[in-house]
Coordinates of C-alpha atoms in Angstrom, one line a residue:
Chain A
M1 CA 53.9 131.0 21.3
I2 CA 54.4 132.2 24.8
L3 CA 58.1 133.0 25.3
D4 CA 58.8 132.0 29.1
D5 CA 60.5 135.5 29.8
I6 CA 57.0 136.6 30.1
R7 CA 55.0 133.8 31.0
Q8 CA 55.1 134.7 34.6
Y9 CA 53.2 138.0 33.8
L10 CA 50.3 136.0 32.3
R11 CA 47.0 135.1 34.3
P12 CA 47.3 131.4 34.7
G13 CA 44.7 129.2 32.8
L14 CA 44.3 131.4 29.8
A15 CA 45.0 129.4 26.9
Q16 CA 45.3 132.0 23.8
T17 CA 44.3 135.6 23.3
T18 CA 41.0 136.6 21.9
F19 CA 42.8 138.7 18.8
C20 CA 42.5 137.8 15.1
A21 CA 45.4 136.2 13.2
G22 CA 47.8 138.9 12.1
C23 CA 46.3 141.5 14.7
G24 CA 49.0 143.6 16.3
H25 CA 47.8 143.7 19.9
G26 CA 49.7 140.5 20.9
L27 CA 53.1 142.2 20.1
I28 CA 52.0 145.4 22.0
L29 CA 51.1 143.1 25.0
G30 CA 54.5 141.2 24.8
A31 CA 56.4 144.7 24.3
L32 CA 54.6 145.8 27.5
L33 CA 55.5 142.9 29.6
R34 CA 58.9 142.7 28.9
A35 CA 59.1 146.5 29.7
I36 CA 57.4 145.6 32.8
D37 CA 60.2 142.7 33.5
A38 CA 63.0 145.1 32.6
E39 CA 61.8 148.0 35.2
K40 CA 61.2 145.3 37.6
L41 CA 57.7 146.5 38.4
D42 CA 56.0 144.8 41.4
M43 CA 53.2 143.8 40.0
S44 CA 50.7 143.5 43.1
K45 CA 51.3 147.4 43.2
T46 CA 50.6 148.0 39.6
V47 CA 47.0 148.2 37.9
F48 CA 46.0 148.2 34.3
V49 CA 43.3 150.0 33.1
S50 CA 41.4 149.7 29.7
G51 CA 38.2 150.9 27.7
I52 CA 36.2 149.4 25.4
G53 CA 37.6 147.5 22.0
C54 CA 40.0 145.0 21.1
A55 CA 43.0 146.7 22.6
A56 CA 41.2 146.9 25.7
W57 CA 41.6 143.4 26.2
I58 CA 45.2 143.7 26.0
P59 CA 45.5 143.7 29.7
S60 CA 42.0 142.3 30.6
P61 CA 42.3 139.3 31.2
H62 CA 45.8 138.5 30.2
I63 CA 47.8 140.3 32.5
D64 CA 48.3 138.9 36.1
A65 CA 47.7 141.6 38.3
D66 CA 44.8 144.3 39.2
T67 CA 43.0 145.0 36.0
L68 CA 40.0 147.6 35.7
H69 CA 38.0 147.0 32.3
T70 CA 35.9 149.8 32.1
L71 CA 33.5 151.8 30.0
H72 CA 34.1 153.0 26.4
G73 CA 36.4 156.0 26.2
R74 CA 36.6 156.1 30.1
A75 CA 39.9 154.4 30.8
V76 CA 41.9 157.5 31.6
A77 CA 39.3 159.2 33.8
Y78 CA 39.1 155.6 36.1
A79 CA 42.7 155.7 36.0
T80 CA 43.0 159.5 37.1
G81 CA 40.8 158.7 40.2
V82 CA 42.9 155.1 41.1
K83 CA 46.3 157.0 41.1
L84 CA 45.0 160.0 42.9
A85 CA 43.5 158.0 45.6
N86 CA 46.6 155.6 45.8
P87 CA 49.6 157.5 44.4
E88 CA 51.8 154.6 45.2
L89 CA 50.1 152.4 42.6
T90 CA 51.5 152.4 39.3
V91 CA 48.9 153.0 36.9
I92 CA 48.9 151.9 33.1
V93 CA 46.3 152.3 30.7
V94 CA 46.4 150.3 27.5
S95 CA 43.3 151.1 25.2
G96 CA 42.8 151.5 21.6
D97 CA 42.7 154.5 19.4
G98 CA 38.8 155.3 19.2
D99 CA 38.9 154.5 22.9
L100 CA 41.0 157.0 24.1
S101 CA 41.1 159.9 21.1
S102 CA 37.7 159.6 20.0
I103 CA 34.9 158.7 22.5
G104 CA 37.4 159.3 25.4
G105 CA 39.5 162.0 23.8
N106 CA 38.5 164.7 26.2
H107 CA 39.6 162.6 29.2
L108 CA 42.8 162.1 27.3
I109 CA 43.8 165.7 26.9
H110 CA 42.9 166.5 30.4
A111 CA 44.6 164.0 32.1
A112 CA 47.8 165.4 29.9
R113 CA 46.9 168.8 30.8
R114 CA 46.7 167.6 34.8
G115 CA 49.9 165.7 34.6
V116 CA 48.7 163.0 36.7
D117 CA 51.4 160.3 36.9
L118 CA 49.9 157.6 34.4
T119 CA 51.6 155.6 31.7
V120 CA 49.1 155.4 28.7
L121 CA 49.6 153.0 25.8
C122 CA 47.3 153.6 22.8
A123 CA 47.0 150.7 20.5
N124 CA 46.4 152.4 17.3
N125 CA 44.8 150.3 14.3
Q126 CA 43.2 152.9 12.7
I127 CA 39.8 151.6 12.6
Y128 CA 37.2 150.4 15.0
G129 CA 37.9 146.7 14.9
M130 CA 35.4 145.0 17.5
T131 CA 32.2 146.6 16.0
G132 CA 33.2 145.8 12.4
G133 CA 35.7 148.4 10.8
Q134 CA 34.2 151.6 11.3
T135 CA 36.2 154.8 10.5
A136 CA 37.8 156.2 13.5
C137 CA 39.2 159.4 14.2
T138 CA 42.9 158.2 13.4
T139 CA 41.8 156.6 10.0
P140 CA 43.8 158.1 7.1
L141 CA 42.7 160.4 4.4
G142 CA 41.4 158.0 1.6
A143 CA 41.3 154.7 3.2
F144 CA 38.1 152.6 3.1
T145 CA 36.2 151.3 5.9
S146 CA 32.7 150.3 6.3
T147 CA 31.5 153.5 7.0
A148 CA 33.6 155.4 4.5
P149 CA 32.9 153.0 1.4
K150 CA 34.4 155.9 -0.9
G151 CA 37.3 156.3 1.3
N152 CA 37.8 158.6 4.3
V153 CA 37.3 162.2 3.8
H154 CA 38.3 163.6 7.3
R155 CA 41.9 164.1 8.5
P156 CA 43.1 162.0 11.5
F157 CA 44.5 162.8 14.7
D158 CA 48.2 163.0 15.3
L159 CA 48.0 161.6 18.8
V160 CA 51.5 162.8 19.8
E161 CA 50.9 166.1 18.7
L162 CA 47.7 166.0 20.4
V163 CA 49.2 165.3 23.9
R164 CA 51.8 167.2 23.5
A165 CA 49.8 170.3 22.8
A166 CA 47.9 169.3 26.0
G167 CA 51.0 169.1 28.4
S168 CA 52.1 165.4 28.1
A169 CA 56.0 165.1 29.5
Y170 CA 56.5 162.1 27.5
A171 CA 55.2 160.9 24.4
A172 CA 56.2 158.2 21.9
R173 CA 55.2 156.4 18.6
W174 CA 56.3 153.0 17.3
P175 CA 54.9 150.6 15.0
V176 CA 54.5 146.8 16.4
S177 CA 57.0 145.9 13.4
R178 CA 59.8 147.7 16.0
P179 CA 59.1 145.9 19.0
I180 CA 62.8 146.8 20.7
E181 CA 62.0 150.6 19.9
M182 CA 58.7 150.1 21.3
T183 CA 59.7 148.1 24.4
R184 CA 62.3 150.7 24.8
A185 CA 59.8 153.5 24.9
I186 CA 57.4 152.1 27.4
R187 CA 60.0 152.0 29.8
H188 CA 60.8 155.5 29.1
A189 CA 57.1 156.3 29.6
L190 CA 57.2 154.3 33.0
Q191 CA 60.4 155.9 34.2
R192 CA 59.0 159.3 33.4
P193 CA 57.0 161.2 36.1
G194 CA 53.6 162.7 34.7
F195 CA 51.6 162.0 31.9
S196 CA 53.1 159.7 29.3
M197 CA 51.9 158.1 26.1
V198 CA 53.5 155.4 24.0
E199 CA 51.3 155.2 20.4
C200 CA 51.5 151.8 19.3
I201 CA 50.7 151.5 15.6
S202 CA 49.4 148.0 15.2
P203 CA 47.8 146.4 11.8
C204 CA 44.1 145.0 11.9
P205 CA 44.3 142.7 9.0
T206 CA 40.8 141.5 9.6
H207 CA 38.9 145.0 8.7
Y208 CA 41.5 147.6 7.5
G209 CA 43.8 145.4 5.9
R210 CA 40.9 143.4 3.8
M211 CA 39.2 146.6 3.1
N212 CA 42.4 148.4 1.9
K213 CA 43.6 145.5 0.2
Q214 CA 46.8 145.4 2.2
G215 CA 47.8 141.5 1.6
S216 CA 49.4 139.7 4.1
I217 CA 50.4 140.1 7.3
R218 CA 54.1 140.0 6.0
E219 CA 53.4 142.6 3.4
I220 CA 51.6 144.8 5.8
H221 CA 54.4 144.7 8.4
A222 CA 57.0 145.5 5.5
A223 CA 54.8 148.3 4.3
M224 CA 54.4 149.7 7.9
D225 CA 58.0 149.7 8.5
Q226 CA 58.6 151.4 5.2
N227 CA 56.3 154.1 5.8
C228 CA 58.0 155.1 9.1
I229 CA 60.2 158.3 8.9
T230 CA 62.2 160.3 11.5
P231 CA 60.9 163.9 12.9
D232 CA 63.8 165.1 10.9
Q233 CA 62.6 163.7 7.7
A234 CA 58.8 164.7 8.8
A235 CA 60.0 168.5 8.9
E236 CA 60.5 168.7 5.3
L237 CA 56.7 167.6 4.7
T238 CA 53.8 169.3 4.5
R239 CA 51.2 168.4 7.3
A240 CA 48.8 166.4 4.8
E241 CA 51.9 164.4 3.9
R242 CA 53.0 163.8 7.2
L243 CA 49.8 162.4 8.3
Q244 CA 50.2 159.7 5.4
R245 CA 53.4 158.5 7.2
I246 CA 54.2 157.3 10.7
V247 CA 56.6 159.7 12.3
V248 CA 58.3 157.5 15.1
G249 CA 60.5 158.5 17.7
E250 CA 60.4 160.0 21.4
W251 CA 59.3 163.9 22.3
I252 CA 60.3 164.4 25.9
D253 CA 58.9 167.7 27.4
E254 CA 61.2 169.1 30.3
Chain B
M1 CA 25.4 136.2 54.1
S2 CA 23.3 138.5 56.2
P3 CA 24.1 142.4 55.6
S4 CA 24.8 142.8 59.2
S5 CA 27.6 139.9 58.8
A6 CA 29.0 141.5 55.8
T7 CA 30.2 144.4 57.1
D8 CA 32.2 145.7 60.2
T9 CA 30.7 148.4 62.0
A10 CA 32.7 150.9 64.3
K11 CA 31.2 153.1 66.9
V12 CA 32.7 156.4 66.6
D13 CA 33.4 158.3 69.7
A14 CA 31.2 161.4 70.6
P15 CA 32.7 164.4 71.1
A16 CA 32.0 166.3 74.3
Q17 CA 30.0 169.1 73.1
P18 CA 28.7 169.0 69.7
T19 CA 27.9 172.3 68.7
S20 CA 24.9 173.9 66.6
R21 CA 25.9 175.7 63.4
F22 CA 23.6 177.7 60.8
V23 CA 24.7 176.5 57.5
M24 CA 23.4 176.0 53.9
G25 CA 22.0 172.4 53.2
N26 CA 25.0 171.6 50.4
V27 CA 27.7 172.5 53.4
A28 CA 26.2 170.4 56.0
C29 CA 26.0 167.2 53.2
A30 CA 29.9 167.7 52.5
E31 CA 30.6 167.8 56.3
G32 CA 28.6 164.7 56.8
A33 CA 30.6 163.0 54.0
L34 CA 33.9 164.0 55.6
A35 CA 32.7 162.9 59.2
V36 CA 31.6 159.3 58.0
G37 CA 35.1 158.8 56.3
C38 CA 34.7 160.3 52.6
R39 CA 38.5 160.8 51.4
F40 CA 38.0 161.1 48.0
F41 CA 35.7 163.8 45.9
A42 CA 35.5 164.3 42.2
G43 CA 33.4 166.9 40.5
Y44 CA 32.4 169.2 37.9
P45 CA 30.8 172.7 38.5
I46 CA 26.8 172.9 38.1
T47 CA 24.2 174.7 39.5
P48 CA 22.7 174.6 42.5
S49 CA 25.1 171.6 43.8
S50 CA 28.1 173.6 43.6
E51 CA 28.7 174.3 47.3
V52 CA 29.3 170.6 48.1
M53 CA 32.1 170.8 45.9
T54 CA 33.5 174.1 46.9
T55 CA 33.1 172.8 50.6
M56 CA 35.0 169.9 49.7
A57 CA 37.8 171.7 47.7
N58 CA 38.4 173.6 51.2
R59 CA 37.9 170.6 53.2
L60 CA 39.1 167.5 52.1
P61 CA 42.9 168.2 52.1
E62 CA 42.6 169.4 55.9
E63 CA 41.2 165.5 56.5
G64 CA 43.8 163.9 54.2
G65 CA 41.7 163.3 51.5
V66 CA 41.8 163.8 47.6
F67 CA 39.9 166.7 45.8
V68 CA 40.0 166.8 41.7
Q69 CA 37.7 168.9 39.7
M70 CA 37.2 166.7 36.5
E71 CA 36.5 167.9 32.8
D72 CA 32.9 166.7 33.2
E73 CA 30.4 164.7 35.1
I74 CA 31.2 161.4 33.1
A75 CA 35.1 161.9 34.2
S76 CA 33.6 162.5 37.8
I77 CA 31.9 159.4 38.5
S78 CA 34.7 157.6 36.3
A79 CA 37.1 158.7 38.8
L80 CA 35.3 157.8 42.1
L81 CA 34.9 154.4 40.3
G82 CA 38.6 154.2 40.1
A83 CA 39.1 155.7 43.7
S84 CA 36.7 153.2 45.3
W85 CA 38.4 150.1 44.1
T86 CA 41.5 151.5 45.8
G87 CA 39.4 151.0 49.0
A88 CA 38.7 154.9 49.2
K89 CA 35.3 156.2 50.1
A90 CA 34.4 158.5 47.2
M91 CA 31.5 161.4 46.5
T92 CA 30.5 163.5 43.9
A93 CA 27.6 166.0 43.6
T94 CA 25.5 167.2 40.6
S95 CA 22.3 168.3 39.3
G96 CA 20.1 167.8 36.3
P97 CA 22.3 167.6 33.2
G98 CA 25.4 166.4 35.1
F99 CA 23.3 163.6 36.3
S100 CA 22.2 162.2 32.9
L101 CA 25.6 161.8 32.2
M102 CA 26.5 160.0 35.4
M103 CA 23.9 157.6 34.5
E104 CA 26.5 155.7 32.5
G105 CA 28.6 155.4 35.5
F106 CA 26.1 154.5 37.6
G107 CA 25.5 151.3 35.5
Y108 CA 29.1 150.5 35.9
G109 CA 28.8 151.0 39.8
A110 CA 26.1 148.9 39.9
F111 CA 27.3 146.0 37.9
T112 CA 30.8 146.0 39.4
E113 CA 29.4 146.4 42.7
T114 CA 31.4 149.6 43.7
P115 CA 30.5 151.6 46.5
L116 CA 30.0 155.4 46.4
V117 CA 28.0 158.2 46.8
V118 CA 26.1 160.5 44.2
V119 CA 24.5 163.7 45.6
N120 CA 21.8 165.2 43.1
I121 CA 20.6 168.9 44.1
Q122 CA 17.8 168.6 41.7
R123 CA 16.9 171.7 39.9
A124 CA 13.8 172.3 37.3
G125 CA 14.3 170.2 34.2
P126 CA 14.0 169.0 31.8
C127 CA 17.4 169.7 29.7
T128 CA 19.0 173.1 31.2
G129 CA 15.5 174.1 32.5
Q130 CA 15.9 176.6 35.3
A131 CA 19.3 176.0 36.6
T132 CA 18.4 178.1 40.0
H133 CA 15.2 176.8 40.6
I134 CA 13.9 173.8 42.6
G135 CA 12.5 170.7 40.8
S136 CA 12.3 166.7 41.4
G137 CA 11.9 165.4 38.0
D138 CA 15.1 162.9 38.5
V139 CA 13.1 160.3 40.8
L140 CA 12.3 158.1 38.1
Q141 CA 15.4 158.9 36.1
V142 CA 17.7 157.6 39.0
R143 CA 15.4 154.4 39.2
Y144 CA 15.4 153.7 35.3
G145 CA 17.9 156.2 33.6
S146 CA 20.8 153.5 33.3
H147 CA 20.1 150.9 30.5
G148 CA 19.3 147.4 31.7
D149 CA 18.1 146.3 35.0
I150 CA 19.0 148.0 37.8
L151 CA 17.7 148.8 41.3
P152 CA 19.1 151.8 42.9
I153 CA 19.3 152.9 46.8
A154 CA 17.9 156.7 46.8
L155 CA 17.3 158.8 49.9
S156 CA 15.6 162.0 50.3
P157 CA 16.4 164.4 52.8
W158 CA 14.3 167.2 53.8
S159 CA 15.9 169.5 56.1
V160 CA 19.9 170.6 56.6
Q161 CA 20.2 168.3 59.4
E162 CA 19.1 165.4 57.2
M163 CA 21.7 166.7 54.5
Y164 CA 24.5 165.6 57.0
D165 CA 22.7 162.7 58.5
L166 CA 21.4 161.0 55.3
T167 CA 24.8 161.7 53.5
I168 CA 26.3 159.6 56.5
R169 CA 23.7 157.0 56.0
A170 CA 24.1 156.9 52.1
F171 CA 27.9 156.1 52.5
N172 CA 27.1 153.4 55.0
L173 CA 24.4 151.6 52.7
A174 CA 27.2 152.3 49.7
E175 CA 29.3 150.0 51.8
R176 CA 27.3 147.7 53.2
Y177 CA 25.8 146.7 50.2
R178 CA 28.6 147.5 47.6
V179 CA 26.5 150.0 45.7
P180 CA 26.5 153.5 44.4
V181 CA 24.1 155.3 46.7
F182 CA 21.9 158.2 45.7
L183 CA 21.3 161.5 47.9
M184 CA 18.0 162.7 45.7
S185 CA 18.2 166.0 47.5
D186 CA 16.7 169.4 45.8
E187 CA 17.7 173.1 45.5
G188 CA 15.1 173.8 48.0
V189 CA 17.1 171.9 50.7
G190 CA 20.6 172.0 49.2
H191 CA 20.4 176.0 49.3
L192 CA 18.1 176.1 52.5
R193 CA 20.3 177.7 55.5
E194 CA 19.1 176.5 59.0
S195 CA 20.3 175.2 62.2
V196 CA 22.8 171.6 62.0
V197 CA 24.4 169.6 64.7
Y198 CA 27.5 168.0 63.4
H199 CA 27.2 165.1 65.8
S200 CA 29.4 161.9 66.2
D201 CA 26.6 159.7 67.2
F202 CA 26.7 157.4 64.3
T203 CA 28.1 153.8 63.6
V204 CA 30.7 154.0 60.5
T205 CA 30.1 151.1 58.3
N206 CA 33.1 149.6 56.0
R207 CA 33.2 147.2 53.3
L208 CA 34.5 143.8 54.1
R209 CA 37.9 143.0 52.2
G210 CA 37.8 139.2 52.4
G211 CA 40.0 136.5 52.0
P212 CA 41.8 134.5 49.2
Q213 CA 39.1 132.1 49.3
D214 CA 36.3 134.4 48.7
E215 CA 34.9 135.4 45.0
P216 CA 35.0 139.3 44.7
F217 CA 31.9 139.1 42.4
D218 CA 29.6 136.5 43.8
T219 CA 28.4 134.7 47.0
V220 CA 26.7 131.2 47.9
E221 CA 23.3 133.1 48.5
P222 CA 21.6 134.3 45.5
D223 CA 21.0 137.5 46.9
G224 CA 24.3 138.1 48.8
V225 CA 26.8 140.7 49.1
P226 CA 30.5 139.6 48.4
P227 CA 33.6 141.0 50.2
M228 CA 35.5 143.7 47.9
P229 CA 39.1 143.5 47.9
R230 CA 41.0 146.5 46.9
F231 CA 43.9 147.5 44.5
G232 CA 47.5 147.1 45.5
D233 CA 46.8 143.9 47.8
G234 CA 47.7 141.5 45.7
A235 CA 44.1 140.1 44.9
K236 CA 44.7 140.5 41.0
L237 CA 41.2 142.0 40.7
L238 CA 39.4 141.3 37.5
V239 CA 36.9 144.1 37.2
T240 CA 34.7 144.4 34.1
G241 CA 31.5 146.0 33.3
S242 CA 31.0 142.9 31.2
T243 CA 29.1 140.0 32.2
H244 CA 31.6 138.2 34.7
D245 CA 31.7 135.2 36.7
G246 CA 32.6 135.3 40.7
R247 CA 36.5 135.8 39.8
G248 CA 35.4 138.4 37.6
F249 CA 36.2 136.6 34.2
R250 CA 34.1 137.7 31.2
R251 CA 31.5 135.3 30.4
I252 CA 29.8 137.3 27.7
D253 CA 27.8 134.4 26.1
H254 CA 26.8 132.3 29.5
P255 CA 22.8 132.7 30.0
D256 CA 22.8 131.5 33.4
V257 CA 26.0 133.6 34.4
H258 CA 24.3 136.8 33.0
D259 CA 20.8 135.7 34.8
R260 CA 22.2 134.8 38.0
L261 CA 24.1 138.3 38.0
V262 CA 21.6 140.3 37.1
R263 CA 19.0 139.1 39.5
R264 CA 21.5 138.9 42.4
L265 CA 22.6 142.5 42.1
V266 CA 18.5 143.6 42.4
D267 CA 17.7 140.9 44.9
K268 CA 20.7 142.0 47.3
L269 CA 18.9 145.2 47.9
E270 CA 15.0 144.2 47.2
H271 CA 15.3 141.3 49.9
Q272 CA 16.5 144.1 52.3
T273 CA 14.0 146.7 52.1
D274 CA 13.4 146.1 55.9
D275 CA 17.0 147.7 56.4
I276 CA 17.0 150.3 53.6
V277 CA 13.6 151.5 53.3
R278 CA 12.7 154.5 56.1
V279 CA 9.6 157.0 56.3
E280 CA 8.1 159.0 58.9
R281 CA 4.8 159.3 60.0
Y282 CA 3.0 162.6 61.2
H283 CA -0.5 162.3 62.8
L284 CA -1.4 159.1 60.9
E285 CA -3.1 157.2 63.7
D286 CA -6.3 158.5 63.3
A287 CA -6.2 160.2 59.8
E288 CA -8.6 160.1 57.3
V289 CA -6.9 161.7 54.4
A290 CA -3.0 161.7 54.2
V291 CA -0.4 163.1 52.1
I292 CA 2.4 161.5 50.6
A293 CA 5.6 163.4 50.3
Y294 CA 9.5 163.8 50.1
G295 CA 12.2 166.2 49.7
F296 CA 11.4 170.2 50.4
T297 CA 7.7 169.5 49.4
A298 CA 7.1 167.4 52.5
R299 CA 7.8 170.4 54.7
A300 CA 5.0 172.2 52.7
A301 CA 2.9 169.2 53.3
W302 CA 3.7 169.0 56.8
A303 CA 2.6 172.8 57.5
A304 CA -0.6 171.9 55.7
V305 CA -1.4 168.9 58.0
E306 CA -0.4 171.0 61.1
R307 CA -2.8 173.8 60.0
L308 CA -5.4 171.2 59.1
R309 CA -5.3 169.5 62.4
E310 CA -5.5 172.9 64.1
R311 CA -9.2 173.2 62.1
G312 CA -10.1 170.1 63.4
V313 CA -9.6 168.1 60.0
R314 CA -7.9 164.4 60.7
A315 CA -4.9 164.8 57.9
G316 CA -1.6 163.0 58.4
L317 CA 2.0 162.7 56.3
L318 CA 3.8 160.1 55.3
R319 CA 7.4 161.2 54.5
L320 CA 9.5 159.2 52.3
Q321 CA 13.0 159.2 53.5
T322 CA 13.7 156.4 51.4
L323 CA 12.9 156.8 47.8
W324 CA 14.1 153.5 46.1
P325 CA 13.7 150.7 46.9
F326 CA 10.1 152.1 46.8
P327 CA 8.4 151.9 50.2
A328 CA 5.2 150.2 48.7
R329 CA 4.7 148.3 52.0
E330 CA 4.3 151.2 53.9
I331 CA 2.0 153.1 51.5
A332 CA -0.1 149.9 51.0
A333 CA -0.4 150.0 54.9
L334 CA -1.4 153.4 54.9
G335 CA -3.8 153.0 52.1
S336 CA -5.9 150.6 53.9
T337 CA -6.5 153.2 57.0
V338 CA -7.3 156.4 54.9
K339 CA -9.9 157.2 52.3
R340 CA -8.0 159.4 49.9
L341 CA -4.1 159.9 49.3
L342 CA -2.5 163.1 48.1
M343 CA 0.7 163.1 46.3
P344 CA 2.5 166.4 45.6
E345 CA 5.7 166.3 43.5
L346 CA 7.8 168.9 41.8
N347 CA 7.5 166.8 38.5
L348 CA 4.5 165.8 36.3
G349 CA 3.8 163.0 38.7
Q350 CA 6.7 160.7 39.0
L351 CA 6.4 158.9 42.1
V352 CA 2.9 158.6 42.3
L353 CA 3.1 156.1 39.5
P354 CA 4.7 153.5 41.8
A355 CA 2.2 154.6 45.0
R356 CA -1.1 154.0 42.8
A357 CA 0.7 150.6 42.3
A358 CA 1.1 149.9 46.1
T359 CA -2.2 150.8 47.1
H360 CA -6.3 150.4 45.9
T361 CA -6.8 153.4 47.7
E362 CA -7.0 156.6 45.2
V363 CA -3.7 158.6 45.1
V364 CA -4.4 161.8 43.8
S365 CA -1.7 163.6 42.3
L366 CA -0.6 167.3 42.6
T367 CA 1.6 168.6 40.4
Q368 CA 3.8 171.5 39.9
V369 CA 6.8 172.3 37.4
N370 CA 7.2 176.2 37.3
G371 CA 10.3 176.1 39.2
L372 CA 8.7 177.0 42.5
A373 CA 8.2 175.2 45.6
I374 CA 4.6 174.1 46.6
S375 CA 3.4 176.2 49.4
P376 CA 1.3 174.7 52.0
T377 CA -1.8 176.8 51.1
T378 CA -1.9 174.6 47.9
I379 CA -1.3 171.4 49.7
M380 CA -4.1 172.3 52.2
E381 CA -6.5 173.2 49.9
R382 CA -6.5 170.2 47.5
L383 CA -6.6 168.2 50.9
E384 CA -9.5 169.7 51.9
A385 CA -11.1 169.0 48.4
I386 CA -10.5 165.3 48.4
R387 CA -11.5 164.4 52.1

């Protein structure tokens, strides 16, 4: 169901999204559009850039504005060109964890280092969805994927730590089960000059949920929500323990 | 839509006294880009192209443009693609390994019809090879290096003056046909220092933006160039590297849409070879043998032909200023008037392959891959041997 408050931002003629049942990406689209509505962005001066993968289809073709659906991993580099060539445009990158932080990881950290005024939404479903559930650089230790049939043996990235170390002005992390906080974080990211990233934790019931026996989408959302901890709680944990939790909140660098 | 009506051209006012300067080819390339309106440069350092970038880093801000040093060559061409959709004329410069990385972005630029200019100062490959030495081993890569069927426009300068002039032409062709255009130079011409005039005696071609009734990704004709709106003008563009219809919607399971798009993107260039392909002819009127050459090697070929003429040998030179689309018609015509053709190349025989396909006359391949330029004497001796 599309609510009337965000319908005006959707491209006319599209009946539905291409996302699987239970996918969190539609909720990220909703949070983004509500943040845009609250910030009263001029959509004729806003460009949405995405890479390749399920999350890259969040803006393209759904959002009724200029959209640049680029190559795998390159969204942030294209967005850098758009923003530098015309600083009057608001440039928002929406893409997935594999796209932004694995194949595109170098572009992500360098954009954060440069401090170009971009707002990046990373839809993190902890797996490669479009290609069939392969291990991502964000897959938790021990989780099952189609390329880790006995469980993932490599540590995942902490994307907030990653972009903060590289110099981001603003970083935040919320799961789609907390849409109000996520929307507020996107608003703050849009308000903040310089490089901002909001990591949006999003379930992939089709692949991750099925291979890790996560149950129904209701159960997945409940478990996701219970797994959230604050930065203060995270400070009491070891790094390995932290990586199994979702540390939520905002990290602002002055 | 004919290419001339697809663009608007404006004559630049000629200055009172264009002065002659003594500069490096790479510097003249950057000045040509600035003269024709390039206002965005993204790049990554690589020998022997870096002087293009360092000149742009100094000069672009003076002209109100944007220079950015990116984290690698993939990011560089990606930034160009983004910048071009804001309406900016954009350029990068690279060599061998960086050029390989840029094949990805070339595919995106060709498929989304995004104008930009890539300068390749070719060095001795493969791999890291000899970074400071001359080669021309990328002239088939530019044609076939990106996956799928793509026809590039590739130009080949042989002098510092042409580093200026052909950079201007590269931008005009990019804007006219909405394509990435390659300036396939080499270390010899890039690092050569000679006199150049930064003249204003050229027209400037700018892409057409079109109107609401135009589709940004298709034309009525099956070989046309659609107008290109830009970001921020309210066109609500859908730009995608997936197969798309005229409005930009992904159509990834429609055979007819894919077939039409792939063919149009090749045909819009292949049907305009009269406009794109340029060659120069020296002493060909009565030649019995002729050299086909391009880039720095063409200078040696010219010297070889001049010396043979002094000895009374009826030798000639066809210099390829356009490498792709390939000057097949010009080579076919030449083949019908000479006994044999010689093609010296700084690779193991790359453009000799389409040359042989273009003519029934024997095309002898002269190859050199030691990082040194081919000497006039080498070409002269081989010409005498085959005549």
